[in-house]
Amino acid sequence: MNAASNHRPLAGQTALVTGASSGIGRAIAVGMARAGADVVVNFVGNEAEAVAVAEQVAAHGVRALVHRADVSQEAEVVAMVDRAVQELGTLDILVANAGLQRDAPLHEMTLAQWQRVLDVNLTGQFLCAREAVREFLRRGPVPQRSRALGKIVCISSVHEVIPWAGHVNYAASKGGVMMLMKSMAQELAAQRIRVNSIAPGAVRTPINRDAWSTVAAYEALMQLVPYRRIGEPDDIAQAAVWLASDDADYVTGTTLFVDGGMTLYPGFERGG
Ligand code: BGC
């Protein structure tokens, strides 16, 4: 789908994208707008960046709402969803994207580093999903807008299955997201709420700048990527739009790996 496309599979819907001021979240917010959805642009730190994303969203002729909230704080998440409903009418789509890394070798990792990553990456997804589901159930079905009562897309990582030395907090959080997503999908399917994950591989964003910003680092990274290119944020955005659309109406409880083959055991290209 390109910017000139008039295919708007999410027309009339409202999407909340957490962590939307940069990286993958930013691309997803713009992708949702391009597909016709109004977008709540959540951010926690950088308001100027969030406002810039909202401008890009609005350029697609939809409404944008910029809202600051730390997704790990229950009261802030409740207030965010309340405001979205007040100002935009309801919520049809949640993209639980906000996430961070606090890397350290295990023997040096502080409890604070462990806790912050689990709080944002896992508890944050739980809190946002819970509030979104409460709104889906309150609003009830609107079949002319979507066959589903609501859609949740969890942004996970290849590290929901690939162990990651030096990043045990992050890998544990994403392993948790996998079972959170599947258990929610099982619990909510009867209500016609679809819950899926996207597991990005190495995507060109600020979170992993060290892994792609020099030629040597990029070459080393490509040893882990059979498709031999880094992912771009829009690779993830296109997958998110599809999962949120009725084109994916029979898809629930699954993880879509968008990783250029990173999960294909690239070490086995030769040998074994
Ligand atoms: C991490 C990145 C990393 C990628 C592939 C992502 O989930 O946030 O730092 O480059 O996984 O290892």
Short mmCIF file of C-alpha atoms and ligand atoms in Angstrom, two decimals:
data_model
loop_
_atom_site.label_atom_id
_atom_site.label_comp_id
_atom_site.label_asym_id
_atom_site.label_seq_id
_atom_site.Cartn_x
_atom_site.Cartn_y
_atom_site.Cartn_z
CA MET A 1 0.00 0.00 0.00
CA ASN A 2 1.43 3.43 -0.82
CA ALA A 3 0.45 6.92 0.20
CA ALA A 4 -1.51 7.41 -3.00
CA SER A 5 -3.62 4.34 -2.35
CA ASN A 6 -7.30 4.94 -1.68
CA HIS A 7 -7.72 1.50 -0.12
CA ARG A 8 -8.98 2.42 3.35
CA PRO A 9 -9.80 -0.84 5.13
CA LEU A 10 -10.00 0.89 8.53
CA ALA A 11 -12.25 3.78 7.47
CA GLY A 12 -14.36 5.13 10.32
CA GLN A 13 -12.46 3.20 12.99
CA THR A 14 -10.39 4.51 15.87
CA ALA A 15 -6.97 3.13 16.75
CA LEU A 16 -4.90 3.71 19.88
CA VAL A 17 -1.19 3.23 19.23
CA THR A 18 1.02 3.27 22.31
CA GLY A 19 4.60 4.44 22.08
CA ALA A 20 3.70 6.25 18.86
CA SER A 21 6.18 9.12 19.01
CA SER A 22 9.06 7.17 17.45
CA GLY A 23 10.22 4.02 15.73
CA ILE A 24 7.75 1.24 14.97
CA GLY A 25 4.89 2.96 16.81
CA ARG A 26 5.24 6.08 14.73
CA ALA A 27 5.04 4.10 11.47
CA ILE A 28 2.03 2.17 12.74
CA ALA A 29 0.19 5.37 13.71
CA VAL A 30 0.72 6.78 10.23
CA GLY A 31 -0.15 3.43 8.63
CA MET A 32 -3.44 3.29 10.53
CA ALA A 33 -4.25 6.83 9.36
CA ARG A 34 -3.40 5.96 5.76
CA ALA A 35 -5.85 3.07 6.09
CA GLY A 36 -8.57 5.49 7.22
CA ALA A 37 -8.55 5.27 11.02
CA ASP A 38 -8.58 8.10 13.52
CA VAL A 39 -5.51 7.68 15.74
CA VAL A 40 -4.66 8.29 19.37
CA VAL A 41 -0.93 9.02 19.35
CA ASN A 42 0.30 7.97 22.79
CA PHE A 43 3.72 9.06 24.00
CA VAL A 44 5.48 9.28 27.33
CA GLY A 45 8.60 11.42 26.83
CA ASN A 46 8.82 13.40 23.64
CA GLU A 47 5.78 15.59 23.08
CA ALA A 48 7.24 17.46 20.10
CA GLU A 49 7.80 14.17 18.26
CA ALA A 50 4.27 13.01 19.11
CA VAL A 51 2.84 16.26 17.76
CA ALA A 52 4.82 15.76 14.54
CA VAL A 53 3.36 12.25 14.21
CA ALA A 54 -0.13 13.65 14.78
CA GLU A 55 0.45 16.10 11.94
CA GLN A 56 1.38 13.21 9.65
CA VAL A 57 -1.72 11.36 10.80
CA ALA A 58 -4.00 14.34 10.16
CA ALA A 59 -2.54 14.76 6.67
CA HIS A 60 -4.45 11.60 5.76
CA GLY A 61 -7.77 13.35 6.50
CA VAL A 62 -8.45 11.62 9.81
CA ARG A 63 -8.50 12.84 13.40
CA ALA A 64 -5.42 12.66 15.63
CA LEU A 65 -5.32 12.91 19.40
CA VAL A 66 -1.98 13.27 21.19
CA HIS A 67 -2.01 11.85 24.70
CA ARG A 68 0.78 11.47 27.25
CA ALA A 69 0.57 8.37 29.41
CA ASP A 70 2.99 5.90 30.94
CA VAL A 71 1.42 2.57 29.99
CA SER A 72 2.72 0.93 33.17
CA GLN A 73 0.56 3.25 35.33
CA GLU A 74 -3.00 2.02 35.74
CA ALA A 75 -4.61 5.41 36.35
CA GLU A 76 -2.87 6.93 33.33
CA VAL A 77 -4.04 4.14 31.03
CA VAL A 78 -7.62 4.40 32.32
CA ALA A 79 -7.57 8.18 31.77
CA MET A 80 -6.14 7.76 28.26
CA VAL A 81 -8.83 5.37 27.10
CA ASP A 82 -11.54 7.52 28.75
CA ARG A 83 -10.31 10.54 26.83
CA ALA A 84 -10.12 8.64 23.55
CA VAL A 85 -13.73 7.55 23.97
CA GLN A 86 -14.86 11.05 25.00
CA GLU A 87 -13.17 12.80 22.10
CA LEU A 88 -13.22 10.22 19.31
CA GLY A 89 -16.36 8.26 20.21
CA THR A 90 -14.96 4.80 20.87
CA LEU A 91 -11.98 2.55 20.28
CA ASP A 92 -11.91 -0.19 17.65
CA ILE A 93 -8.22 -1.07 17.55
CA LEU A 94 -5.44 -1.19 20.13
CA VAL A 95 -1.85 -1.51 19.01
CA ALA A 96 0.08 -2.22 22.20
CA ASN A 97 3.49 -1.13 21.01
CA ALA A 98 5.19 0.82 23.81
CA GLY A 99 8.32 -0.98 24.86
CA LEU A 100 11.88 -0.42 25.99
CA GLN A 101 15.17 -2.13 26.73
CA ARG A 102 17.36 -1.80 29.83
CA ASP A 103 20.23 -4.11 28.94
CA ALA A 104 22.75 -5.60 31.36
CA PRO A 105 24.52 -8.90 31.98
CA LEU A 106 22.48 -10.98 34.40
CA HIS A 107 24.95 -10.65 37.27
CA GLU A 108 24.87 -6.85 36.96
CA MET A 109 21.19 -6.35 36.26
CA THR A 110 19.46 -4.32 38.93
CA LEU A 111 15.97 -5.07 40.14
CA ALA A 112 15.00 -1.64 38.81
CA GLN A 113 16.18 -2.59 35.30
CA TRP A 114 14.30 -5.87 35.47
CA GLN A 115 11.16 -4.26 36.87
CA ARG A 116 10.97 -1.32 34.47
CA VAL A 117 11.14 -3.58 31.41
CA LEU A 118 8.50 -5.95 32.77
CA ASP A 119 6.30 -3.02 33.86
CA VAL A 120 6.29 -1.30 30.46
CA ASN A 121 6.57 -4.23 28.05
CA LEU A 122 4.25 -6.69 29.78
CA THR A 123 2.12 -5.00 32.44
CA GLY A 124 1.62 -2.06 30.07
CA GLN A 125 0.18 -4.37 27.43
CA PHE A 126 -2.12 -5.97 30.03
CA LEU A 127 -3.43 -2.60 31.24
CA CYS A 128 -4.02 -1.22 27.74
CA ALA A 129 -5.69 -4.43 26.58
CA ARG A 130 -7.95 -4.52 29.62
CA GLU A 131 -9.15 -0.96 29.11
CA ALA A 132 -9.61 -1.48 25.36
CA VAL A 133 -11.65 -4.64 25.94
CA ARG A 134 -13.85 -2.85 28.49
CA GLU A 135 -14.62 -0.26 25.81
CA PHE A 136 -15.24 -2.89 23.09
CA LEU A 137 -17.75 -4.65 25.37
CA ARG A 138 -19.43 -1.39 26.42
CA ARG A 139 -19.82 -0.16 22.83
CA GLY A 140 -21.06 -3.41 21.33
CA PRO A 141 -20.90 -4.52 17.70
CA VAL A 142 -20.98 -2.11 14.76
CA PRO A 143 -21.05 -4.53 11.81
CA GLN A 144 -20.90 -1.84 9.14
CA ARG A 145 -17.50 -0.81 10.53
CA SER A 146 -15.94 -4.18 11.31
CA ARG A 147 -16.93 -7.82 11.61
CA ALA A 148 -15.07 -7.95 14.94
CA LEU A 149 -16.08 -6.25 18.17
CA GLY A 150 -12.49 -5.09 18.52
CA LYS A 151 -8.94 -5.88 17.50
CA ILE A 152 -5.78 -5.96 19.58
CA VAL A 153 -2.33 -6.13 18.02
CA CYS A 154 0.46 -6.75 20.52
CA ILE A 155 3.91 -5.72 19.35
CA SER A 156 6.15 -8.51 20.54
CA SER A 157 9.60 -9.44 19.20
CA VAL A 158 11.51 -12.33 17.73
CA HIS A 159 12.74 -12.56 21.34
CA GLU A 160 9.42 -14.09 22.34
CA VAL A 161 11.11 -17.28 21.02
CA ILE A 162 14.82 -16.45 20.55
CA PRO A 163 16.69 -16.40 23.88
CA TRP A 164 18.81 -13.25 24.24
CA ALA A 165 21.93 -13.19 26.42
CA GLY A 166 22.45 -9.86 28.10
CA HIS A 167 18.78 -9.01 27.75
CA VAL A 168 16.99 -11.45 30.05
CA ASN A 169 14.48 -8.84 31.20
CA TYR A 170 13.50 -7.99 27.63
CA ALA A 171 13.28 -11.61 26.43
CA ALA A 172 11.24 -12.58 29.51
CA SER A 173 8.85 -9.69 28.87
CA LYS A 174 8.30 -10.73 25.26
CA GLY A 175 7.87 -14.39 26.20
CA GLY A 176 5.21 -13.11 28.57
CA VAL A 177 3.57 -11.09 25.81
CA MET A 178 3.23 -14.28 23.77
CA MET A 179 1.19 -16.06 26.43
CA LEU A 180 -0.71 -12.92 27.39
CA MET A 181 -1.74 -12.55 23.75
CA LYS A 182 -2.72 -16.20 23.28
CA SER A 183 -4.64 -16.42 26.54
CA MET A 184 -6.51 -13.20 25.79
CA ALA A 185 -7.29 -14.46 22.29
CA GLN A 186 -8.71 -17.70 23.68
CA GLU A 187 -10.73 -15.86 26.33
CA LEU A 188 -12.15 -13.20 24.01
CA ALA A 189 -12.79 -15.05 20.75
CA ALA A 190 -16.40 -15.81 21.65
CA GLN A 191 -16.99 -12.07 21.98
CA ARG A 192 -15.51 -11.58 18.52
CA ILE A 193 -12.46 -9.75 19.81
CA ARG A 194 -9.36 -10.73 17.84
CA VAL A 195 -5.97 -10.64 19.53
CA ASN A 196 -2.72 -11.21 17.65
CA SER A 197 0.95 -10.28 17.86
CA ILE A 198 3.56 -9.06 15.47
CA ALA A 199 7.10 -10.21 16.21
CA PRO A 200 9.49 -7.82 14.48
CA GLY A 201 13.09 -8.80 13.91
CA ALA A 202 15.79 -6.17 13.57
CA VAL A 203 14.05 -2.97 12.50
CA ARG A 204 15.80 0.34 11.88
CA THR A 205 14.71 2.34 14.94
CA PRO A 206 16.40 4.19 17.81
CA ILE A 207 16.09 1.18 20.17
CA ASN A 208 18.81 -0.77 18.33
CA ARG A 209 20.84 1.99 16.69
CA ASP A 210 24.09 0.31 17.74
CA ALA A 211 23.18 -2.74 15.66
CA TRP A 212 22.83 -0.91 12.33
CA SER A 213 24.45 2.52 12.40
CA THR A 214 27.97 1.48 11.38
CA VAL A 215 28.97 -0.62 8.38
CA ALA A 216 30.63 -3.22 10.62
CA ALA A 217 27.60 -3.52 12.88
CA TYR A 218 25.24 -3.77 9.92
CA GLU A 219 27.33 -6.54 8.36
CA ALA A 220 27.35 -8.47 11.63
CA LEU A 221 23.60 -8.00 11.94
CA MET A 222 23.05 -9.36 8.43
CA GLN A 223 24.60 -12.67 9.54
CA LEU A 224 21.40 -13.06 11.57
CA VAL A 225 19.00 -12.10 8.77
CA PRO A 226 18.57 -14.56 5.88
CA TYR A 227 16.77 -11.93 3.77
CA ARG A 228 19.89 -9.72 4.08
CA ARG A 229 18.27 -6.40 4.76
CA ILE A 230 17.22 -4.61 7.91
CA GLY A 231 13.50 -4.21 8.55
CA GLU A 232 11.96 -0.79 8.10
CA PRO A 233 9.22 0.50 10.43
CA ASP A 234 6.76 0.45 7.54
CA ASP A 235 7.26 -3.32 7.16
CA ILE A 236 5.67 -3.61 10.59
CA ALA A 237 3.01 -0.97 9.95
CA GLN A 238 1.67 -2.81 6.90
CA ALA A 239 1.36 -6.03 8.89
CA ALA A 240 -0.43 -4.18 11.71
CA VAL A 241 -2.97 -2.64 9.33
CA TRP A 242 -3.69 -6.05 7.84
CA LEU A 243 -4.12 -7.72 11.25
CA ALA A 244 -6.48 -4.94 12.36
CA SER A 245 -8.57 -5.13 9.19
CA ASP A 246 -11.41 -7.45 8.28
CA ASP A 247 -9.07 -9.03 5.70
CA ALA A 248 -7.68 -10.86 8.75
CA ASP A 249 -11.09 -11.61 10.27
CA TYR A 250 -10.34 -15.31 10.79
CA VAL A 251 -6.93 -14.66 12.33
CA THR A 252 -6.72 -14.70 16.11
CA GLY A 253 -4.23 -15.94 18.67
CA THR A 254 -1.28 -15.98 16.33
CA THR A 255 2.11 -14.29 16.10
CA LEU A 256 3.07 -12.93 12.70
CA PHE A 257 6.87 -12.89 12.45
CA VAL A 258 8.03 -9.96 10.32
CA ASP A 259 11.72 -10.61 10.61
CA GLY A 260 13.37 -11.34 7.23
CA GLY A 261 13.83 -14.90 8.43
CA MET A 262 15.64 -14.15 11.69
CA THR A 263 13.76 -17.00 13.38
CA LEU A 264 14.90 -19.52 10.71
CA TYR A 265 18.11 -20.53 12.56
CA PRO A 266 20.38 -18.70 10.08
CA GLY A 267 23.41 -20.55 11.50
CA PHE A 268 22.08 -23.59 9.65
CA GLU A 269 22.28 -21.96 6.19
CA ARG A 270 25.56 -23.86 6.05
CA GLY A 271 26.45 -26.79 8.21
CA GLY A 272 24.41 -28.92 10.53
C1 BGC B 1 14.99 -5.54 19.86
C2 BGC B 1 16.11 -5.01 18.99
C3 BGC B 1 16.79 -6.14 18.25
C4 BGC B 1 15.78 -7.05 17.58
C5 BGC B 1 16.43 -8.28 16.95
C6 BGC B 1 14.08 -6.36 18.99
O1 BGC B 1 12.97 -6.81 19.72
O2 BGC B 1 14.30 -4.45 20.46
O3 BGC B 1 17.04 -4.32 19.79
O4 BGC B 1 17.67 -5.62 17.29
O5 BGC B 1 14.81 -7.46 18.49
O6 BGC B 1 17.34 -8.91 17.81
#
